[in-house]
CSV table of C-alpha atoms in Angstrom, one decimal:
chain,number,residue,atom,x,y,z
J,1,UNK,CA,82.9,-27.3,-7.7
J,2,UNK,CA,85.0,-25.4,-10.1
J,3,UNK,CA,83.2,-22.5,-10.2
J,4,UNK,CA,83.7,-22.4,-7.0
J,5,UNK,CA,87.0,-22.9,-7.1
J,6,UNK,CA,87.6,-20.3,-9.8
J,7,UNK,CA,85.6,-17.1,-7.2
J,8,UNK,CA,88.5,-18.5,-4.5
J,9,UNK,CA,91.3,-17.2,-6.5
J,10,UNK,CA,92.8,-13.7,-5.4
J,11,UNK,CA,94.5,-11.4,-7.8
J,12,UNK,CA,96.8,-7.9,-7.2
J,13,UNK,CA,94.6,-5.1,-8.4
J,14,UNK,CA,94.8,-4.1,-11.8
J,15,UNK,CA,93.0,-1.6,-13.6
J,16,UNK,CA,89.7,-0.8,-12.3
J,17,UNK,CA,87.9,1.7,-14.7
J,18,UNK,CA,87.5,1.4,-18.8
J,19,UNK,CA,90.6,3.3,-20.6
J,20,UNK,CA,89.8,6.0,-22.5
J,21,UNK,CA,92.9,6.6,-25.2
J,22,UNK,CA,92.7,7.9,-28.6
J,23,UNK,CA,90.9,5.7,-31.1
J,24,UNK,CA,92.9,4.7,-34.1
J,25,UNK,CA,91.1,5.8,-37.5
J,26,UNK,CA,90.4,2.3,-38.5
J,27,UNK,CA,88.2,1.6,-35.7
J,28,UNK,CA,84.6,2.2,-37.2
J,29,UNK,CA,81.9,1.8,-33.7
J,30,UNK,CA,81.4,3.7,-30.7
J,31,UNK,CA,83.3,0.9,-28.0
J,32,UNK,CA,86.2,1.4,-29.9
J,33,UNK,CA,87.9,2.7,-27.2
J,34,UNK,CA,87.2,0.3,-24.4
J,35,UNK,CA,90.3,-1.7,-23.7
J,36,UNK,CA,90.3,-5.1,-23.7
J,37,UNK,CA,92.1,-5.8,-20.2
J,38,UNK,CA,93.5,-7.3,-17.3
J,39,UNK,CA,91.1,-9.3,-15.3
J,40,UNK,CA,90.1,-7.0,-12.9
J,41,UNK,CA,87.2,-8.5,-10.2
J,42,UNK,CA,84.6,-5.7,-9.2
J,43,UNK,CA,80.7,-5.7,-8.6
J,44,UNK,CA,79.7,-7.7,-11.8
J,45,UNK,CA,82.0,-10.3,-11.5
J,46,UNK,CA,84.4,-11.9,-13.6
J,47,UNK,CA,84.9,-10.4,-17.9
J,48,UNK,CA,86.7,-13.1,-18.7
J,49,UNK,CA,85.5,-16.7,-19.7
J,50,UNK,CA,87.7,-19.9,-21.2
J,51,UNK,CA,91.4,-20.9,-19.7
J,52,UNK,CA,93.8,-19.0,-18.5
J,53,UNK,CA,97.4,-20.4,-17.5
J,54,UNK,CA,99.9,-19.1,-14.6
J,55,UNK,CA,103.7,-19.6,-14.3
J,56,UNK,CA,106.4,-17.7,-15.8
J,57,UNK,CA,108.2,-17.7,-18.7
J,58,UNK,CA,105.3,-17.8,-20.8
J,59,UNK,CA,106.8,-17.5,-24.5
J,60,UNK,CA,103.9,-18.5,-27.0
J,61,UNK,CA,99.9,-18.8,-27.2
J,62,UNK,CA,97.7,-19.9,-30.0
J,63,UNK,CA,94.1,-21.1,-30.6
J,64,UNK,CA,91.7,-21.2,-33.8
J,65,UNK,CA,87.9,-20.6,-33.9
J,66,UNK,CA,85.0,-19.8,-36.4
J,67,UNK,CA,83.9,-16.8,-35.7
J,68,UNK,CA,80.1,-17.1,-34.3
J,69,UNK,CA,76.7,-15.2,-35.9
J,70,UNK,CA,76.2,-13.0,-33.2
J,71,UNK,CA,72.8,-11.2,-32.6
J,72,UNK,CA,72.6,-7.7,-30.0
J,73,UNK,CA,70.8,-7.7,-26.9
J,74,UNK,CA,71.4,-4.1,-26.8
J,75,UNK,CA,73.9,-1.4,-28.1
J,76,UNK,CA,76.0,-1.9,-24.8
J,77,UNK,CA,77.2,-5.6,-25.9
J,78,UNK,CA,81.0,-6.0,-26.9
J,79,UNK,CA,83.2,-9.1,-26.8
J,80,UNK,CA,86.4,-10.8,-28.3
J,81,UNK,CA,87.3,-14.2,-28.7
J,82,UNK,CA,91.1,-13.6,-27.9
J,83,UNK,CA,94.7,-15.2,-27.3
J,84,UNK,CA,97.2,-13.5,-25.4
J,85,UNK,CA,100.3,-13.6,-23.0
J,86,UNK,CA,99.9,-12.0,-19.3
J,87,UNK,CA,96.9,-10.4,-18.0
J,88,UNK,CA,95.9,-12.8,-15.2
J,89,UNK,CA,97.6,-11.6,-11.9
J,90,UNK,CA,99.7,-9.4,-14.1
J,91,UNK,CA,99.1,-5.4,-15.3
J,92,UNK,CA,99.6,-6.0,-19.0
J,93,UNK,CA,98.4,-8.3,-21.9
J,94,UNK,CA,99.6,-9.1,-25.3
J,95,UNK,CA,96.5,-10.0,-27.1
J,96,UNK,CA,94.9,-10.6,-30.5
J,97,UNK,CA,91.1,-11.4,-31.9
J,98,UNK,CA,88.3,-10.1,-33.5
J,99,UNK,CA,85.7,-8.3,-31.4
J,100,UNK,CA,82.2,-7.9,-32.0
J,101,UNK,CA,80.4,-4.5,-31.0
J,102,UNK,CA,77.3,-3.6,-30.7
J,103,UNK,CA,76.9,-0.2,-30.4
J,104,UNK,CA,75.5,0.7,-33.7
J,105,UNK,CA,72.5,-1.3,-33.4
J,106,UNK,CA,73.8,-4.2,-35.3
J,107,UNK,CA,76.8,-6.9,-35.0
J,108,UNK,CA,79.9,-5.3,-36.2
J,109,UNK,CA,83.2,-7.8,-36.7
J,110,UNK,CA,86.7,-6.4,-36.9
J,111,UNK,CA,90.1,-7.7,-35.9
J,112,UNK,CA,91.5,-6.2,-33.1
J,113,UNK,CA,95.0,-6.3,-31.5
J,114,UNK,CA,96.1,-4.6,-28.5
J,115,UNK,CA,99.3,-4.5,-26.2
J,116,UNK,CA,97.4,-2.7,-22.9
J,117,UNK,CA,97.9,-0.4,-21.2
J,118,UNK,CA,98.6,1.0,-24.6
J,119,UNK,CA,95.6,1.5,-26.6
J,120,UNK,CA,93.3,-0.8,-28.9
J,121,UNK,CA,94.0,-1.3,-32.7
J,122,UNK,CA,91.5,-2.1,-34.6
J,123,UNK,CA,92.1,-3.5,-38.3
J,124,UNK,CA,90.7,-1.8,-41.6
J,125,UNK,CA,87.6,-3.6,-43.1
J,126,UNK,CA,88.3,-3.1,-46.3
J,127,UNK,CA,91.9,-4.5,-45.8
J,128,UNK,CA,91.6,-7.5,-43.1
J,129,UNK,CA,87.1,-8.2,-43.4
J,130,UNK,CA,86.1,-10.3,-40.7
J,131,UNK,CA,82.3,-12.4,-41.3
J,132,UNK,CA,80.3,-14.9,-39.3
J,133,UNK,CA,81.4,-18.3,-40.0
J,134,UNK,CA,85.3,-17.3,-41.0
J,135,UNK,CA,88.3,-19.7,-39.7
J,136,UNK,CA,90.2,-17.5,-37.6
J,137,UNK,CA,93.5,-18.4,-36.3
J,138,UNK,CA,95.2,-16.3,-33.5
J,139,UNK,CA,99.0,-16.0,-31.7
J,140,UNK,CA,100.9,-14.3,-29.7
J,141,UNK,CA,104.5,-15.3,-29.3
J,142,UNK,CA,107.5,-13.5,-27.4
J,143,UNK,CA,110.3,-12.8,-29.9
J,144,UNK,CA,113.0,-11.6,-27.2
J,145,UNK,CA,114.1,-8.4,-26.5
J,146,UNK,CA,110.6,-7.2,-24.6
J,147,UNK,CA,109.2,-7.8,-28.6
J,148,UNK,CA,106.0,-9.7,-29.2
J,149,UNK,CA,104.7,-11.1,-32.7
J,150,UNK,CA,101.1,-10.8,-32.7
J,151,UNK,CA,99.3,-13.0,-35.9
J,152,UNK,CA,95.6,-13.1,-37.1
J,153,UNK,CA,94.7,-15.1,-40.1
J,154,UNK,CA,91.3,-15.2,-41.7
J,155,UNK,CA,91.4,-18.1,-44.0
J,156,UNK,CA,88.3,-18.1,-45.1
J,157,UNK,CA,88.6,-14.2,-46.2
J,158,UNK,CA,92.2,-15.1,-47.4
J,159,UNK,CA,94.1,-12.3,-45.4
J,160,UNK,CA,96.9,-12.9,-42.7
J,161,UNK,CA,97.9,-10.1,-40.2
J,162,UNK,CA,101.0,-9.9,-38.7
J,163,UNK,CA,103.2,-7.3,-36.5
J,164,UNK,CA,105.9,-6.8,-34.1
J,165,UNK,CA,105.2,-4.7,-30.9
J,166,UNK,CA,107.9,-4.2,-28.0
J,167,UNK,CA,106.3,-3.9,-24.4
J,168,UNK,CA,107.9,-4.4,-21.1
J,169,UNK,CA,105.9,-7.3,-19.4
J,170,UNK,CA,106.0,-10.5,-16.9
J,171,UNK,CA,104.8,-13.5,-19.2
J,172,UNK,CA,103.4,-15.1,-16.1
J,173,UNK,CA,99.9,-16.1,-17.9
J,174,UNK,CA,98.8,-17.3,-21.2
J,175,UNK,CA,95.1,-17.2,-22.3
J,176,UNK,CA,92.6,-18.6,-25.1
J,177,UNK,CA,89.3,-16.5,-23.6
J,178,UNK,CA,86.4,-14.9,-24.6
J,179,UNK,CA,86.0,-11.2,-23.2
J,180,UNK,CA,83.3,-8.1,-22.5
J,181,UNK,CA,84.9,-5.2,-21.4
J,182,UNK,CA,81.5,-3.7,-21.0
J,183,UNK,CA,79.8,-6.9,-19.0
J,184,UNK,CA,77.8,-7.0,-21.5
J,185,UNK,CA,77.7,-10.4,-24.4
J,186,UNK,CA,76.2,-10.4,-27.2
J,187,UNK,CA,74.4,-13.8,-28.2
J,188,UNK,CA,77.0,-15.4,-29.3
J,189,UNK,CA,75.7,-18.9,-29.6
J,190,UNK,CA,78.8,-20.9,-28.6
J,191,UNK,CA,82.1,-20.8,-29.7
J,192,UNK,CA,84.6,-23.6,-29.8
J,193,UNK,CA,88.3,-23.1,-29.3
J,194,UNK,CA,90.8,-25.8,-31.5
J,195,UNK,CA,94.3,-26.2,-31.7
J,196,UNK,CA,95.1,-24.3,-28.3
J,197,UNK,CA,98.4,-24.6,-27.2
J,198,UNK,CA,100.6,-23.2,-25.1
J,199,UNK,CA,104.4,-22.8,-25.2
J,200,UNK,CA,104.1,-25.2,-28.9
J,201,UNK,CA,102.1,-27.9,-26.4
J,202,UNK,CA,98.2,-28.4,-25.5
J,203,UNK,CA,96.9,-25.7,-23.4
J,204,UNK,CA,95.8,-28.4,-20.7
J,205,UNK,CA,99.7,-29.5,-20.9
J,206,UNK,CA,99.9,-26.0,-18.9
J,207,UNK,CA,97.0,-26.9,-16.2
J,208,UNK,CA,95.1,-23.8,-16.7
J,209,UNK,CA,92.1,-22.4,-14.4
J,210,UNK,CA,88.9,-22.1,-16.0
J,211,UNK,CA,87.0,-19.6,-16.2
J,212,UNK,CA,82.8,-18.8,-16.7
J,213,UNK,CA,81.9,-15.0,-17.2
J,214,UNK,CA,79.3,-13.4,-14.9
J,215,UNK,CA,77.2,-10.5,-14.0
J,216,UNK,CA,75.5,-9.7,-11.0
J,217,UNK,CA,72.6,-11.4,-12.5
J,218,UNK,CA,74.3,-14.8,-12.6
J,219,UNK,CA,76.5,-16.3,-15.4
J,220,UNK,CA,76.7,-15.0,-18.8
J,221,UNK,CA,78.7,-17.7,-20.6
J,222,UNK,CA,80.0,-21.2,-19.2
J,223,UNK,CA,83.1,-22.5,-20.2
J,224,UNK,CA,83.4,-26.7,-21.4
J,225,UNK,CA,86.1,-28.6,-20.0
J,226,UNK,CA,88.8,-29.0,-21.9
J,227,UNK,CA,88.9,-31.8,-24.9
J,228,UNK,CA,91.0,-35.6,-24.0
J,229,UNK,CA,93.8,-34.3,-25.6
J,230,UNK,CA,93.7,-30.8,-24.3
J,231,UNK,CA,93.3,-28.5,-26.8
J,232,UNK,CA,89.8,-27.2,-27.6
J,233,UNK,CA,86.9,-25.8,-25.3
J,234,UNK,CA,83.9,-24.3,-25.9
J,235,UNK,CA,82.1,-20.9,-24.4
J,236,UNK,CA,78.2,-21.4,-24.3
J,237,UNK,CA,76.2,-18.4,-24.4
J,238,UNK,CA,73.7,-17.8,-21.1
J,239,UNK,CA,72.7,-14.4,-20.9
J,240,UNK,CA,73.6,-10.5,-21.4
């Protein structure tokens, strides 16, 4: 029943084709230029899986996760496990995570932030490493002024990334998700969401829709509901 809830929703159109801006030297693989984006709905389905939240005045998001072993299916799989502010129903997003890509072969980790349309930036790995099995925490929280504070913290590596970035956007959404920009997962295993909040309170405080990712071959990842107290989920690896 949810699912099919979920296909009923309509959103404006938002970008409909992969950006293609300049890469930033720290970004080491071949999708380092696919932008992680709006949710855009075209013939694959949804790219999006876990909880997004609709309003306004959307000020703060947060979530924490161990980063999952992930193994290729092929050189075309890319996702992120992600937090971010706008993005559903809106042009923009405010985002930070660590994406894993594929396209060398092998599973390659690195901490991403981006603040779409502008383009991806993608951590050093010497500076800020990123392994299977670290405690990453994530946030994104609106400082005023059209500024946004986007934090990372890998506490198992012992680093913590912080910056500032001004943007003009709505805040009408907040997100904890899981995302492909290529429609393509890697097997990811599952990975379980805690300590997701929204606006300083639990992420189901904010009634968010969920969200399962598919492809035209059927769903790729299925999204848990959300725990008693409403702040932790988990995506569940299906298919490529």
């Amino acid at each position: 029943m949810r699912k099919s809830l979920i296909r009923l929703v309509t959103l404006a159109a938002t970008a409909t084709a992969f950006a293609a801006p300049a890469v930033p030297a720290s970004a080491t693989a071949a999708h380092a230029a696919l932008s992680f984006r709006p949710l855009s709905y075209n013939t694959n389905g949804y790219n999006w899986g876990g909880y997004a939240a609709q309003g306004s005045g959307y000020s703060s998001v947060a979530a924490s996760w161990v980063e999952p072993d992930a193994s290729c299916n092929s050189s075309n799989d890319l996702y992120a496990p992600w937090v971010g502010i706008d993005g559903y129903g809106s042009s923009s997003v405010e985002q930070t995570g660590v994406a894993t890509d594929c396209s060398s072969g092998s599973p390659v980790d690195q901490a991403w932030y981006e603040m779409y349309p502008a383009a991806p930036v993608y951590l050093s790995q010497s500076s800020y490493p990123v392994s299977a099995g670290d405690s990453i925490s994530a946030s994104v929280t609106y400082a005023g002024s059209s500024k946004y504070t986007l934090k990372l913290v890998d506490s198992t590596a012992g680093w913590t990334y912080t910056t500032t970035k001004s943007t003009s956007a709505q805040r009408t959404s907040a997100e904890v998700i899981i995302e492909s920009p290529t429609g393509s997962y890697p097997n990811f295993g599952s990975v379980t969401f805690t300590s997701a909040k929204v606006n300083g309170k639990s992420l189901g405080s904010a009634n968010p829709v969920a969200l399962d990712p598919s492809s035209g071959a059927g769903y790729e990842a299925s999204t848990s509901p959300l725990s008693s107290g409403g702040t932790s989920f988990s995506d569940t690896y299906i298919q490529e």
